[in-house]
Coordinates of C-alpha atoms and ligand atoms in Angstrom, one line a residue:
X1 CA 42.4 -4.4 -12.7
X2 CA 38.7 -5.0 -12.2
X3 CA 37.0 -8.1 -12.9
X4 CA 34.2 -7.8 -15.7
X5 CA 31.8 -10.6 -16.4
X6 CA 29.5 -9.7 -19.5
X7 CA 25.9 -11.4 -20.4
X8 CA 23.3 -10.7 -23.0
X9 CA 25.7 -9.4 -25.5
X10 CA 26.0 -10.5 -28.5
X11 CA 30.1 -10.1 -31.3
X12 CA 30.0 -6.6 -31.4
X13 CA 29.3 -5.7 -28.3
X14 CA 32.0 -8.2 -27.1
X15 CA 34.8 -6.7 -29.2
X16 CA 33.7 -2.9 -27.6
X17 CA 33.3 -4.4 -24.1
X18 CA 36.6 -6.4 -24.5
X19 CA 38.3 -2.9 -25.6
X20 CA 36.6 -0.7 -23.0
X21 CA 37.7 -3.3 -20.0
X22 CA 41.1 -3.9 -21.2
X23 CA 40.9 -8.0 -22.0
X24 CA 40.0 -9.0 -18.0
X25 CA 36.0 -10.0 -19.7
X26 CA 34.1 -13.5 -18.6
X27 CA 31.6 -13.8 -21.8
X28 CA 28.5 -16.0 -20.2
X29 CA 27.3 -18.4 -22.5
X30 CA 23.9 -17.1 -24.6
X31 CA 20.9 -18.4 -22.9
X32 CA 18.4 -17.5 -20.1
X33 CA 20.2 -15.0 -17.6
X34 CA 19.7 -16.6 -14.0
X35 CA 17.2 -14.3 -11.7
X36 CA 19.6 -16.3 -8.7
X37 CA 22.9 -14.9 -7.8
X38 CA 23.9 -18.6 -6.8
X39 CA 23.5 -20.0 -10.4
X40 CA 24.9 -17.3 -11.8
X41 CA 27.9 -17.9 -9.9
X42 CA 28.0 -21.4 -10.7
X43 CA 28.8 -20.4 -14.3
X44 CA 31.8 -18.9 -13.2
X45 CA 33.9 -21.9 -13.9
X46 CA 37.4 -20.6 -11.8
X47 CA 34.4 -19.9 -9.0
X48 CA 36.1 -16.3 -8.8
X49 CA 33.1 -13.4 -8.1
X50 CA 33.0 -10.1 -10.5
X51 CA 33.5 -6.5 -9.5
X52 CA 31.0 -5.8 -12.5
X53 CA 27.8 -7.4 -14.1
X54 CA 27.5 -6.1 -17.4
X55 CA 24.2 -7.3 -19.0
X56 CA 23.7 -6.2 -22.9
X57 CA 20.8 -5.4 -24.4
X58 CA 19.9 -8.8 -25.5
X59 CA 19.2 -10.5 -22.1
X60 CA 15.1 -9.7 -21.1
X61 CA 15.0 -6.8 -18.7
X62 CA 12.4 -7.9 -16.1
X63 CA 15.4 -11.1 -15.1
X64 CA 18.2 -8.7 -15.2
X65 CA 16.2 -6.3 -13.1
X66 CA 15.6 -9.5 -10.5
X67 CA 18.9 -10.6 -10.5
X68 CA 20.5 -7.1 -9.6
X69 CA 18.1 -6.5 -7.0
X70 CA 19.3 -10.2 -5.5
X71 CA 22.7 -9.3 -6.1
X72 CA 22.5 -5.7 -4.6
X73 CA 20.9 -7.4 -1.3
X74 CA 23.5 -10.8 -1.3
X75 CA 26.5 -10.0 -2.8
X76 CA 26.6 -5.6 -2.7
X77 CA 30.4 -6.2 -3.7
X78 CA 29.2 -6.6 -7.5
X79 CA 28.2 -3.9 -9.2
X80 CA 25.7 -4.4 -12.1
X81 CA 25.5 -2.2 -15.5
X82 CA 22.3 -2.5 -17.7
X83 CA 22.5 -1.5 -21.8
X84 CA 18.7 -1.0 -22.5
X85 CA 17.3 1.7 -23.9
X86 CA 17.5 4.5 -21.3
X87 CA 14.0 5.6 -21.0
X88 CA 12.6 7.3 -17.8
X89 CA 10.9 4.1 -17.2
X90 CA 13.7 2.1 -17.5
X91 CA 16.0 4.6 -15.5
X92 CA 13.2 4.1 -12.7
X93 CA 12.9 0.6 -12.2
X94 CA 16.8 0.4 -12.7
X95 CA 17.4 2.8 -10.0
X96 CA 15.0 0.7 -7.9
X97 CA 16.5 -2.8 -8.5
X98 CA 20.0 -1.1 -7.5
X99 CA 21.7 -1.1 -11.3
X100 CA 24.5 0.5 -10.9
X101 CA 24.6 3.0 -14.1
X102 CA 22.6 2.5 -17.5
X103 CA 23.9 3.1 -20.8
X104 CA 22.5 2.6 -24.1
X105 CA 23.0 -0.2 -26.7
X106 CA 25.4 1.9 -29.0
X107 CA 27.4 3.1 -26.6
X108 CA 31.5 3.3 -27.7
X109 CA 33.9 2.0 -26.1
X110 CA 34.9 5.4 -24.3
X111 CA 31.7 5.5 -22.6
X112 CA 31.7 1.6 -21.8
X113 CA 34.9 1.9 -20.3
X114 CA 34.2 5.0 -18.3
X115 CA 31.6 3.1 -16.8
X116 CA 33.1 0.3 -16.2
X117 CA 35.7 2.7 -14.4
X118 CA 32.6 3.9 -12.4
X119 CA 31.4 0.7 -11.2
X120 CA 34.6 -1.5 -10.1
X121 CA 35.2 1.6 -8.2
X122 CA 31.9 1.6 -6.5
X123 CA 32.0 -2.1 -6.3
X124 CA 35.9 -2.0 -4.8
X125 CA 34.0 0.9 -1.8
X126 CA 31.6 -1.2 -1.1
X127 CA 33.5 -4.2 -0.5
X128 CA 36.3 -1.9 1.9
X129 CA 33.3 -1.4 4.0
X130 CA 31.8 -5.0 4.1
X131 CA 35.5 -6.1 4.1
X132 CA 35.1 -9.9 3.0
X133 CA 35.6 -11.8 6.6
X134 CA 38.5 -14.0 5.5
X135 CA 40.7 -10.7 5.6
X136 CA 39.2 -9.8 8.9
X137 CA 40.7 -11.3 12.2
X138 CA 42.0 -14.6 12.0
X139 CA 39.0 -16.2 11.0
X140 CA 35.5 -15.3 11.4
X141 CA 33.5 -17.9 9.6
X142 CA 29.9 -17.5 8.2
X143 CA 26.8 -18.7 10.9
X144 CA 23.9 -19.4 9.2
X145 CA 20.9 -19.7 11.2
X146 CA 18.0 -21.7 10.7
X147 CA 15.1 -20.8 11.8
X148 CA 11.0 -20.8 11.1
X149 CA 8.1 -19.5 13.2
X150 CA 6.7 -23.2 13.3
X151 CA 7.7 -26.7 14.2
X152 CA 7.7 -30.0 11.8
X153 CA 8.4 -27.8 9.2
X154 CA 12.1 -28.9 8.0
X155 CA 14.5 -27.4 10.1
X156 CA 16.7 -30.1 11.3
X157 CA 16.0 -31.7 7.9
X158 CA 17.6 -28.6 6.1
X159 CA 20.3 -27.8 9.0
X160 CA 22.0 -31.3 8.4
X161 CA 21.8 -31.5 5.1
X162 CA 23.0 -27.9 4.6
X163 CA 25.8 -28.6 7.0
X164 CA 26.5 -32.4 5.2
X165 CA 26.7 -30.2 2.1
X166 CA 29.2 -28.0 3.4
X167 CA 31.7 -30.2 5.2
X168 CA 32.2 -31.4 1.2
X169 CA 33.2 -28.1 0.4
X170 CA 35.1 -26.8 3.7
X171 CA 36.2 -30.3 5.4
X172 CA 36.9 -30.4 9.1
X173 CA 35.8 -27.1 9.1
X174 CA 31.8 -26.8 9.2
X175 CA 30.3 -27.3 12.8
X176 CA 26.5 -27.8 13.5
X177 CA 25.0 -26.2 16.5
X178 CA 22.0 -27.8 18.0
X179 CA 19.9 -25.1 20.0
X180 CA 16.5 -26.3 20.3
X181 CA 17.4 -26.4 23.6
X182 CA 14.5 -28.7 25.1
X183 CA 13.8 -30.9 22.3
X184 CA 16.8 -30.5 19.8
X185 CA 17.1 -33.9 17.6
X186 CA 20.2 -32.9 15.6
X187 CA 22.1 -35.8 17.0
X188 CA 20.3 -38.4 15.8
X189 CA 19.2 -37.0 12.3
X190 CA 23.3 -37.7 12.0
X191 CA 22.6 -40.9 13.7
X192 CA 25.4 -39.7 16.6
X193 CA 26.0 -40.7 20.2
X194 CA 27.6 -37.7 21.7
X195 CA 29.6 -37.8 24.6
X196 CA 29.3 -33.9 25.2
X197 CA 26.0 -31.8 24.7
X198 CA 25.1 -28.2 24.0
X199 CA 25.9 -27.1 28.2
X200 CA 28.7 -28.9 28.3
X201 CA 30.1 -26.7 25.4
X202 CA 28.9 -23.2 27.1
X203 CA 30.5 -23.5 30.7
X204 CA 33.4 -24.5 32.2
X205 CA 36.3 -24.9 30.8
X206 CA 34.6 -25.1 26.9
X207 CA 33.4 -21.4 27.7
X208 CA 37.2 -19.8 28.1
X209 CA 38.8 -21.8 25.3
X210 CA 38.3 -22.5 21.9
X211 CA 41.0 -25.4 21.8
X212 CA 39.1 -27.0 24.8
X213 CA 35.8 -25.9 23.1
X214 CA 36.7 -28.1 20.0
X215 CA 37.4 -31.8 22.5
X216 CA 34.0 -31.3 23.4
X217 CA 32.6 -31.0 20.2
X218 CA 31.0 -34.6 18.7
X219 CA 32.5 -35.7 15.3
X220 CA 30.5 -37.2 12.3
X221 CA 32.4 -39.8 9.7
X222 CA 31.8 -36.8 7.2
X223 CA 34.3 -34.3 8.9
X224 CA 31.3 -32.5 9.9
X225 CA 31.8 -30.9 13.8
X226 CA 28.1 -30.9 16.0
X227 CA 27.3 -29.5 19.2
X228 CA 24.0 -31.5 19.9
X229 CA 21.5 -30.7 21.7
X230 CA 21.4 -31.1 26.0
X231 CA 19.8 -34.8 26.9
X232 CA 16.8 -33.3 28.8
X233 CA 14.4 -30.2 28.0
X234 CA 15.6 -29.0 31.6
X235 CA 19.4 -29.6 31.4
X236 CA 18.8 -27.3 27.8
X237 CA 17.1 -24.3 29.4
X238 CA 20.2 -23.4 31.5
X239 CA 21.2 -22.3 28.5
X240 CA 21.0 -18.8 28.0
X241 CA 21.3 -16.3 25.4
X242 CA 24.6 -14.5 26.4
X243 CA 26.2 -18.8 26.8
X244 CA 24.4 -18.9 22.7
X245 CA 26.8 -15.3 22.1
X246 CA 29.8 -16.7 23.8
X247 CA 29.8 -20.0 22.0
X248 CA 28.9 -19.0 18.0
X249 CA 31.6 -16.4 18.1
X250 CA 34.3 -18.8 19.6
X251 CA 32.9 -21.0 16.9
X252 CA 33.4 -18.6 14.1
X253 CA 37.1 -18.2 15.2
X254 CA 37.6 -21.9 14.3
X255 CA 35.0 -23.1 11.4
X256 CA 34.2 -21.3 7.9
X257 CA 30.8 -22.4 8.8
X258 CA 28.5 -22.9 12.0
X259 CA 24.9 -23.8 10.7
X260 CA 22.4 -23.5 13.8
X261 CA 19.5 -25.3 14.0
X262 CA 16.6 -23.7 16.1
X263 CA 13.4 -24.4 17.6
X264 CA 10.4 -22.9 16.6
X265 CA 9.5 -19.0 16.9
X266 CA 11.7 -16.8 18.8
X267 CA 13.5 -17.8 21.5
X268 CA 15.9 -15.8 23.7
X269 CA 18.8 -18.4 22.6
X270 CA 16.8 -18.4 18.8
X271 CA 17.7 -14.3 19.0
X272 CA 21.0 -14.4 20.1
X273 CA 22.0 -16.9 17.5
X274 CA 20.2 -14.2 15.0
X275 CA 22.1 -11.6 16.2
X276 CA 25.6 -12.9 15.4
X277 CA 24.4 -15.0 12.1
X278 CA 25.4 -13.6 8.7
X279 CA 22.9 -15.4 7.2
X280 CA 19.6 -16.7 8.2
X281 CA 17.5 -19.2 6.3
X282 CA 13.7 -18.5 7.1
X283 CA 11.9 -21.9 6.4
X284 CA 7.8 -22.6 6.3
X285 CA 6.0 -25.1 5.0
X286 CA 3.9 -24.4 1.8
X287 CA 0.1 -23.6 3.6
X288 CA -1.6 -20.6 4.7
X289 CA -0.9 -21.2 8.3
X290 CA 3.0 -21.8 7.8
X291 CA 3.2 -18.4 5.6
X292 CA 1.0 -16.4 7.4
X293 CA 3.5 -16.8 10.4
X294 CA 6.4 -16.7 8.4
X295 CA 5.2 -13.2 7.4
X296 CA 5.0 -12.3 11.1
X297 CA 8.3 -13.6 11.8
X298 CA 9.8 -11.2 9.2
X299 CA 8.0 -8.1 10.0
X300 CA 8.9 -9.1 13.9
X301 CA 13.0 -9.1 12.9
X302 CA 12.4 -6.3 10.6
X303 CA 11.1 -3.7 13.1
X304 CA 13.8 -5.3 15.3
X305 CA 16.6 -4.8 12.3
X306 CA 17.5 -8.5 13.5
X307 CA 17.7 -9.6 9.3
X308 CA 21.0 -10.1 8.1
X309 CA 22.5 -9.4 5.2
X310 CA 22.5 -12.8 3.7
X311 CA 18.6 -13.7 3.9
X312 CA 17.2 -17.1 2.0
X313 CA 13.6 -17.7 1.8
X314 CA 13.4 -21.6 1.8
X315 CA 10.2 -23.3 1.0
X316 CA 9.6 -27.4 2.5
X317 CA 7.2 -29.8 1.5
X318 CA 6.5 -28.1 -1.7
X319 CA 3.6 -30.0 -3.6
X320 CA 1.3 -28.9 -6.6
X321 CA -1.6 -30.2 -4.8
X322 CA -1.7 -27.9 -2.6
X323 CA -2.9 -25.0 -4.5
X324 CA -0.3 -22.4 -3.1
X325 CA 2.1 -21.1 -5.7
X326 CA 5.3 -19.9 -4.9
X327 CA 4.0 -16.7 -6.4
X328 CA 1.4 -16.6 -4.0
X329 CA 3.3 -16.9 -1.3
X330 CA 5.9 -14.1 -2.9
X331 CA 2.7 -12.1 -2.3
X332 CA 1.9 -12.9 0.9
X333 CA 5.1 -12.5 2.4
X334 CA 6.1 -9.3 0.8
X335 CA 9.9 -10.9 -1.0
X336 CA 11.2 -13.5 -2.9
X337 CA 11.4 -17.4 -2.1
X338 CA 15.2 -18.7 -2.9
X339 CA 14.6 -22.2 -2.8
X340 CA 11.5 -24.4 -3.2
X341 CA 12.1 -27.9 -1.7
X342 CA 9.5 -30.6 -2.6
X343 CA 7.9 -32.6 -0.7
X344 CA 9.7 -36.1 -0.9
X345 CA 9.0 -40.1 0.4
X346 CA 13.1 -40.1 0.4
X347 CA 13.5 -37.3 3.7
X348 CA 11.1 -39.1 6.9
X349 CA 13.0 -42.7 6.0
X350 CA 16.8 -40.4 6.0
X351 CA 15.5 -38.9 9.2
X352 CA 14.7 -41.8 10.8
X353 CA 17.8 -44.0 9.8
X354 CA 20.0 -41.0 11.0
X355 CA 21.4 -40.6 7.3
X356 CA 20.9 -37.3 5.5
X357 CA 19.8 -37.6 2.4
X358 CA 23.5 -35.3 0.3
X359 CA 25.4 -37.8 2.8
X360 CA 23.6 -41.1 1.2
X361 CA 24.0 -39.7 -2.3
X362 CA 20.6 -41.0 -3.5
X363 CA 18.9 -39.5 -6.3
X364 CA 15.9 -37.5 -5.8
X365 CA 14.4 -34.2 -6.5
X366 CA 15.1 -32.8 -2.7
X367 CA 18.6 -33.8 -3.4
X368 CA 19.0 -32.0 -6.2
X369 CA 17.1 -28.2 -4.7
X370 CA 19.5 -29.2 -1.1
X371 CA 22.2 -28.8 -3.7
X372 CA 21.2 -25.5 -4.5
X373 CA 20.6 -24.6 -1.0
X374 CA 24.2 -25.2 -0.5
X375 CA 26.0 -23.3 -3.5
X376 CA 24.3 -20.2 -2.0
X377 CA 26.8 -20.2 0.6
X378 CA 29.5 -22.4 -0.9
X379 CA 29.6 -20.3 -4.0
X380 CA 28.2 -16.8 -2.5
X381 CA 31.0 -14.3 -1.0
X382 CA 31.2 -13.9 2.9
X383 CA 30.6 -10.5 4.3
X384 CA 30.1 -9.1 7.8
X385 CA 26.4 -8.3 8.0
X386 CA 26.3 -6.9 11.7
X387 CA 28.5 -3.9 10.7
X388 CA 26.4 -3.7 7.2
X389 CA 23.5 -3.3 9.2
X390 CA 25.4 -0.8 11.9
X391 CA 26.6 1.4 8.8
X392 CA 22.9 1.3 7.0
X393 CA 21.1 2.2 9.5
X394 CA 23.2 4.9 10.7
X395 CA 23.1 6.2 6.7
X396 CA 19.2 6.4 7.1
Ligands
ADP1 N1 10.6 -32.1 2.0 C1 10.2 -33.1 2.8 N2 9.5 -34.1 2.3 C2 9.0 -35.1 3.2 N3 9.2 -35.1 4.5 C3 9.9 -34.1 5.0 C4 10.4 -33.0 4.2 N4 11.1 -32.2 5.1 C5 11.0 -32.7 6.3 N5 10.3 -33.9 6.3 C6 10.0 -34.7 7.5 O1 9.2 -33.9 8.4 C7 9.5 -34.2 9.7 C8 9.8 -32.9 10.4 O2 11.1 -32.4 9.9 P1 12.1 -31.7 10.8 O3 13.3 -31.4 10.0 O4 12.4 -32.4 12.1 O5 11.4 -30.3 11.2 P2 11.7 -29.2 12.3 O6 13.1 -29.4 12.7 O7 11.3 -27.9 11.7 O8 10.8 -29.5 13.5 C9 10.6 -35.2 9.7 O9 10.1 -36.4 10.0 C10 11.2 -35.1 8.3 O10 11.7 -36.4 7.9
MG2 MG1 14.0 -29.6 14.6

């Protein structure tokens, strides 16, 4: 039986959805539809994702249209239904942001439920060929790669605190690679002393076995695993790409999560961890310069089809005096910004003590957009990109 979570309807369109999809119906709460996939799943109280979106006719059609276009691109195993008034128009710009099938306002429950039919089937396809990686292997967990085409810019900040945030949800099992090879600082944004660094952990014994892998791995009080990052710039370049490979997919067989923090720009060891993330998180800075190469950066992976599925637009040191709006920089950039993180006096005193900010639990505007950072990937499904993008582009 599918899985049908309704918004924007209002009684009567409850009772005929209620009929048409046999009782299995989530009724959202009346009020603004998100435009983010993430907080719409965080309304999902049992946490458990949809086959179908159905959005009535009384949620506005320019955030449903936003959402399903997020939703095609993050989580393609939900498919979304619109009632609106079918109008060429509408049939257009539905078609565009990926709807799934429109129907109109009136429509009985016959027709309701023959969509509905239409749609968990074309959901359940979907999801056979992106196979959700907890069935797959024994484990293959999600690597999320931080990256950004600039330095000072956030990415340690965000890599620990994305990876503090996930050791709450998946303890014991959320590791933290450090690969800014020559000047990587991971360790002591956790305020660690590791025995073992990032070389240590590609060669040797490390490189054949995953159990040895793991005793060279350095442990934070969280729960939270870290590689960190080699004790000299030299010691770090004997890193290679193919050692980067090796290690994130032993990695993946162990942890639900291996967050990799990068250096600037585009590496060889930066592209291999690319290459086997599921997810990356592109960060800039909010100024012309920062943007401008973030828009570089994108067309660069692009035209190598090196984006994975899961992509998150993250914004740092967000401030209204600026004069950039995040519209702008929509603009500019040619897609959406996920998260906007403000610029905060809280982050260069966490960095500095070797504390990040969701470990100290202090309250504070950053804390609270980290937060949403997180429940992207705590509260998002996990699918296996690399094949996504194998099948795609062999479809076009
Ligand atoms: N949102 C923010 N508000 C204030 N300071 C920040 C913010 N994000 C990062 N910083 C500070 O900026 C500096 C650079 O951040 P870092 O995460 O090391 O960047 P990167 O890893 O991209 O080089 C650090 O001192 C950090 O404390
Ligand atoms: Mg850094």
């Amino acid at each position: 039986m599918s899985r049908v979570v309704l918004a924007g309807a209002d009684e009567d369109l409850i009772l005929r959805v209620k009929q048409a999809a046999d009782g299995d119906v989530t009724v959202l709460a009346p009020g603004r539809l998100p435009s983010d996939p993430a907080r719409l799943f965080e309304q999902l109280l049992d946490g458990e994702l949809p086959d179908v979106l159905l959005v009535g006719p009384h949620a506005p059609a320019p955030d449903v249209l936003t959402l399903a276009a997020r939703l095609d691109i993050q989580s393609p195993g939900i498919s979304v239904v619109l009632m609106a008034d079918p109008s060429p128009d509408m049939w257009q710009a539905a078609m565009r942001a990926g709807v799934r099938d429109l129907l109109p306002p009136t429509a009985e429950v016959a027709e309701i439920q023959a969509a509905l039919d239409r749609a968990a089937s074309t959901a359940a396809g979907r999801r056979r060929v992106l196979r959700p990686v907890e069935e797959t292997a024994r484990y293959t967990g999600r690597v999320i790669t931080i990256a950004s085409p600039k330095g000072g810019v956030g990415k340690t900040t965000v890599s620990t605190n994305l990876a503090i945030g996930l050791t709450a949800s998946a303890p014991q099992s959320t590791v933290l690679v450090d690969l800014d090879v020559q000047f990587g600082d991971v360790a002591s944004a956790l305020g660690l002393v590791p025995e073992y660094t990032l070389p240590d952990a590609v060669r040797g014994p490390a490189s054949e076995d995953t159990m040895v892998l793991k005793t060279f791995l350095t442990q934070h009080p969280s729960g939270l695993y870290a590689v960190c990052g080699a004790e000299s710039p030299a010691a770090g370049d004997t890193v290679s790409g193919e050692d980067v490979t090796r290690l994130l997919a032993s990695l993946a067989r162990e942890f639900r999560y291996v967050v990799v923090d990068t250096a600037p720009g585009l590496s060889e060891q930066t592209l291999a961890a690319l290459d086997r993330a599921t997810d990356v998180v592109m960060l800039t800075s909010m100024d012309v310069p920062g943007v401008r190469g973030l828009r570089k950066e994108l067309d660069v992976l692009r035209e190598l089809c090196m984006i994975p599925a899961g992509r998150h637009v993250v914004m740092n040191f967000a401030d209204a005096k600026g004069g950039l709006s995040v519209r702008d920089v929509e603009t500019a950039i040619g897609t959406g910004v996920d998260v906007v993180l403000p610029r905060s006096s809280a982050v260069p005193p966490s960095t500095n003590q070797g504390v990040p900010l969701l470990q100290s639990g202090r309250r504070d505007p950053m804390v609270k957009e980290l937060r949403r950072l997180v429940s992207r990937f705590a509260a998002t499904p996990l699918m296996r990109p690399s094949r996504y993008r194998a099948k795609h582009r062999a479809a076009s």
